[in-house]
PDB file of C-alpha atoms in Angstrom:
ATOM      1  CA  UNK L   2      84.028 128.090 114.589  1.00 43.00           C
ATOM      2  CA  UNK L   3      85.329 128.162 111.021  1.00 45.00           C
ATOM      3  CA  UNK L   4      85.647 124.379 110.921  1.00 48.00           C
ATOM      4  CA  UNK L   5      82.040 123.851 111.934  1.00 51.00           C
ATOM      5  CA  UNK L   6      80.434 126.633 109.910  1.00 51.00           C
ATOM      6  CA  UNK L   7      78.331 125.085 107.145  1.00 52.00           C
ATOM      7  CA  UNK L   8      79.512 127.563 104.494  1.00 54.00           C
ATOM      8  CA  UNK L   9      83.189 127.590 105.373  1.00 55.00           C
ATOM      9  CA  UNK L  10      85.667 126.179 102.896  1.00 57.00           C
ATOM     10  CA  UNK L  11      89.129 124.732 103.244  1.00 55.00           C
ATOM     11  CA  UNK L  12      91.980 127.214 103.630  1.00 58.00           C
ATOM     12  CA  UNK L  13      93.949 128.206 100.550  1.00 63.00           C
ATOM     13  CA  UNK L  14      96.755 125.927 101.736  1.00 59.00           C
ATOM     14  CA  UNK L  15      94.820 122.982 100.300  1.00 64.00           C
ATOM     15  CA  UNK L  16      94.817 124.514  96.829  1.00 66.00           C
ATOM     16  CA  UNK L  17      98.485 123.574  96.519  1.00 69.00           C
ATOM     17  CA  UNK L  18      97.375 119.944  96.645  1.00 68.00           C
ATOM     18  CA  UNK L  19      95.751 120.341  93.224  1.00 69.00           C
ATOM     19  CA  UNK L  20      99.184 120.297  91.586  1.00 71.00           C
ATOM     20  CA  UNK L  21     100.088 117.046  93.320  1.00 73.00           C
ATOM     21  CA  UNK L  22      96.891 115.359  92.189  1.00 73.00           C
ATOM     22  CA  UNK L  23      97.194 116.780  88.654  1.00 76.00           C
ATOM     23  CA  UNK L  24      93.777 118.391  88.948  1.00 69.00           C
ATOM     24  CA  UNK L  25      91.924 115.266  90.089  1.00 72.00           C
ATOM     25  CA  UNK L  26      89.479 116.162  92.831  1.00 69.00           C
ATOM     26  CA  UNK L  27      90.119 114.458  96.129  1.00 68.00           C
ATOM     27  CA  UNK L  28      89.566 115.065  99.817  1.00 65.00           C
ATOM     28  CA  UNK L  29      92.238 117.778  99.807  1.00 63.00           C
ATOM     29  CA  UNK L  30      90.965 119.733  96.811  1.00 63.00           C
ATOM     30  CA  UNK L  31      87.212 119.262  96.454  1.00 61.00           C
ATOM     31  CA  UNK L  32      84.744 121.462  98.245  1.00 60.00           C
ATOM     32  CA  UNK L  33      83.663 119.742 101.421  1.00 59.00           C
ATOM     33  CA  UNK L  34      80.082 120.861 101.532  1.00 61.00           C
ATOM     34  CA  UNK L  35      77.290 120.527  99.084  1.00 61.00           C
ATOM     35  CA  UNK L  36      76.324 117.715  96.787  1.00 65.00           C
ATOM     36  CA  UNK L  37      78.346 114.544  96.971  1.00 65.00           C
ATOM     37  CA  UNK L  38      80.133 114.937 100.276  1.00 66.00           C
ATOM     38  CA  UNK L  39      77.458 114.212 102.876  1.00 68.00           C
ATOM     39  CA  UNK L  40      77.623 110.470 102.199  1.00 68.00           C
ATOM     40  CA  UNK L  41      81.438 110.475 102.325  1.00 68.00           C
ATOM     41  CA  UNK L  42      81.579 112.272 105.670  1.00 70.00           C
ATOM     42  CA  UNK L  43      78.930 109.997 107.154  1.00 75.00           C
ATOM     43  CA  UNK L  44      80.695 106.934 105.791  1.00 76.00           C
ATOM     44  CA  UNK L  45      84.009 107.616 107.478  1.00 77.00           C
ATOM     45  CA  UNK L  46      82.849 109.428 110.627  1.00 80.00           C
ATOM     46  CA  UNK L  47      82.623 106.181 112.639  1.00 82.00           C
ATOM     47  CA  UNK L  48      86.360 105.630 112.144  1.00 80.00           C
ATOM     48  CA  UNK L  49      87.143 108.881 113.951  1.00 80.00           C
ATOM     49  CA  UNK L  50      85.137 108.594 117.155  1.00 87.00           C
ATOM     50  CA  UNK L  51      87.032 109.616 120.281  1.00 89.00           C
ATOM     51  CA  UNK L  52      87.150 105.959 121.376  1.00 90.00           C
ATOM     52  CA  UNK L  53      88.759 104.796 118.114  1.00 87.00           C
ATOM     53  CA  UNK L  54      91.218 107.671 117.942  1.00 87.00           C
ATOM     54  CA  UNK L  55      92.240 106.967 121.540  1.00 90.00           C
ATOM     55  CA  UNK L  56      92.695 103.265 120.779  1.00 88.00           C
ATOM     56  CA  UNK L  57      94.798 104.022 117.705  1.00 88.00           C
ATOM     57  CA  UNK L  58      96.927 106.462 119.702  1.00 90.00           C
ATOM     58  CA  UNK L  59      97.577 103.877 122.412  1.00 91.00           C
ATOM     59  CA  UNK L  60      98.358 101.132 119.894  1.00 90.00           C
ATOM     60  CA  UNK L  61     100.738 103.418 117.985  1.00 91.00           C
ATOM     61  CA  UNK L  62     102.746 104.651 120.955  1.00 94.00           C
ATOM     62  CA  UNK L  63     105.137 101.674 121.316  1.00 94.00           C
ATOM     63  CA  UNK L  64     105.939 101.801 117.591  1.00 95.00           C
ATOM     64  CA  UNK L  65     106.657 105.506 117.749  1.00 95.00           C
ATOM     65  CA  UNK L  66     108.943 104.887 120.724  1.00 96.00           C
ATOM     66  CA  UNK L  67     110.785 102.217 118.727  1.00 96.00           C
ATOM     67  CA  UNK L  68     111.206 104.668 115.844  1.00 97.00           C
ATOM     68  CA  UNK L  69     112.474 107.310 118.265  1.00 97.00           C
ATOM     69  CA  UNK L  70     115.052 104.829 119.614  1.00 97.00           C
ATOM     70  CA  UNK L  71     116.231 103.948 116.116  1.00 97.00           C
ATOM     71  CA  UNK L  72     116.591 107.594 115.153  1.00 97.00           C
ATOM     72  CA  UNK L  73     118.325 108.494 118.404  1.00 97.00           C
ATOM     73  CA  UNK L  74     120.791 105.611 118.052  1.00 97.00           C
ATOM     74  CA  UNK L  75     121.525 106.587 114.444  1.00 97.00           C
ATOM     75  CA  UNK L  76     122.081 110.215 115.430  1.00 97.00           C
ATOM     76  CA  UNK L  77     124.361 109.231 118.312  1.00 98.00           C
ATOM     77  CA  UNK L  78     126.435 107.047 115.972  1.00 97.00           C
ATOM     78  CA  UNK L  79     126.475 109.616 113.165  1.00 97.00           C
ATOM     79  CA  UNK L  80     124.702 107.195 110.837  1.00 96.00           C
ATOM     80  CA  UNK L  81     122.363 108.068 108.015  1.00 96.00           C
ATOM     81  CA  UNK L  82     118.947 106.461 107.803  1.00 95.00           C
ATOM     82  CA  UNK L  83     116.622 105.679 104.941  1.00 95.00           C
ATOM     83  CA  UNK L  84     113.610 107.603 106.212  1.00 95.00           C
ATOM     84  CA  UNK L  85     111.311 106.190 103.520  1.00 94.00           C
ATOM     85  CA  UNK L  86     112.133 102.649 104.651  1.00 95.00           C
ATOM     86  CA  UNK L  87     111.577 103.558 108.305  1.00 96.00           C
ATOM     87  CA  UNK L  88     108.240 105.228 107.517  1.00 96.00           C
ATOM     88  CA  UNK L  89     107.121 102.175 105.533  1.00 95.00           C
ATOM     89  CA  UNK L  90     108.036  99.877 108.424  1.00 96.00           C
ATOM     90  CA  UNK L  91     106.342 102.196 110.911  1.00 96.00           C
ATOM     91  CA  UNK L  92     103.212 102.211 108.763  1.00 94.00           C
ATOM     92  CA  UNK L  93     103.188  98.411 108.582  1.00 93.00           C
ATOM     93  CA  UNK L  94     103.621  98.073 112.342  1.00 94.00           C
ATOM     94  CA  UNK L  95     100.889 100.600 113.073  1.00 92.00           C
ATOM     95  CA  UNK L  96      98.530  99.024 110.546  1.00 91.00           C
ATOM     96  CA  UNK L  97      99.060  95.610 112.092  1.00 92.00           C
ATOM     97  CA  UNK L  98      98.595  96.984 115.606  1.00 90.00           C
ATOM     98  CA  UNK L  99      95.416  98.887 114.813  1.00 87.00           C
ATOM     99  CA  UNK L 100      93.723  96.900 112.053  1.00 85.00           C
ATOM    100  CA  UNK L 101      94.935  93.321 112.402  1.00 83.00           C
ATOM    101  CA  UNK L 102      93.855  92.719 116.000  1.00 80.00           C
ATOM    102  CA  UNK L 103      97.175  93.843 117.391  1.00 79.00           C
ATOM    103  CA  UNK L 104      99.281  91.370 115.420  1.00 83.00           C
ATOM    104  CA  UNK L 105     102.936  92.045 116.368  1.00 86.00           C
ATOM    105  CA  UNK L 106     104.527  92.494 112.965  1.00 89.00           C
ATOM    106  CA  UNK L 107     107.617  94.244 114.427  1.00 92.00           C
ATOM    107  CA  UNK L 108     108.833  95.488 111.045  1.00 94.00           C
ATOM    108  CA  UNK L 109     110.834  98.278 112.660  1.00 94.00           C
ATOM    109  CA  UNK L 110     112.686  95.830 114.862  1.00 91.00           C
ATOM    110  CA  UNK L 111     113.550  93.409 112.082  1.00 79.00           C
TER     111      UNK L 111
END
C-alpha cells in the first residue's frame, strides 16, 4: 500500500544516494510525486510492462547461467576473478540479447 499511496515518499534509505550524486537530484533522491515527475513516470512505464519484464528475464537467463558457471569454476579452482570485468561483459551480453534483437555478443564466453 505504501508504494501506491499518492502521498508516500521514498524510504530514508534513498537519502544516502544524495552523497553519491553530490546533491544532484536524480531518480533516487528527488521526490517522486508532484510537479515534474508525472511525465517521467509515463515516459518509462511502457518499458516495464509485465510482457517486457518477462521477455527481459527470459533473455537474461542464459547469460546469468554462463556467469554462474564462470564463478563456480573459478571458486572450484581457487582463482580470483575481476568482478568489474565480468559485470561489464554480463551487461553487454544482456544489452545485446534484450535491445539488439537477440544478437549473440557472447562477451562472457570470449
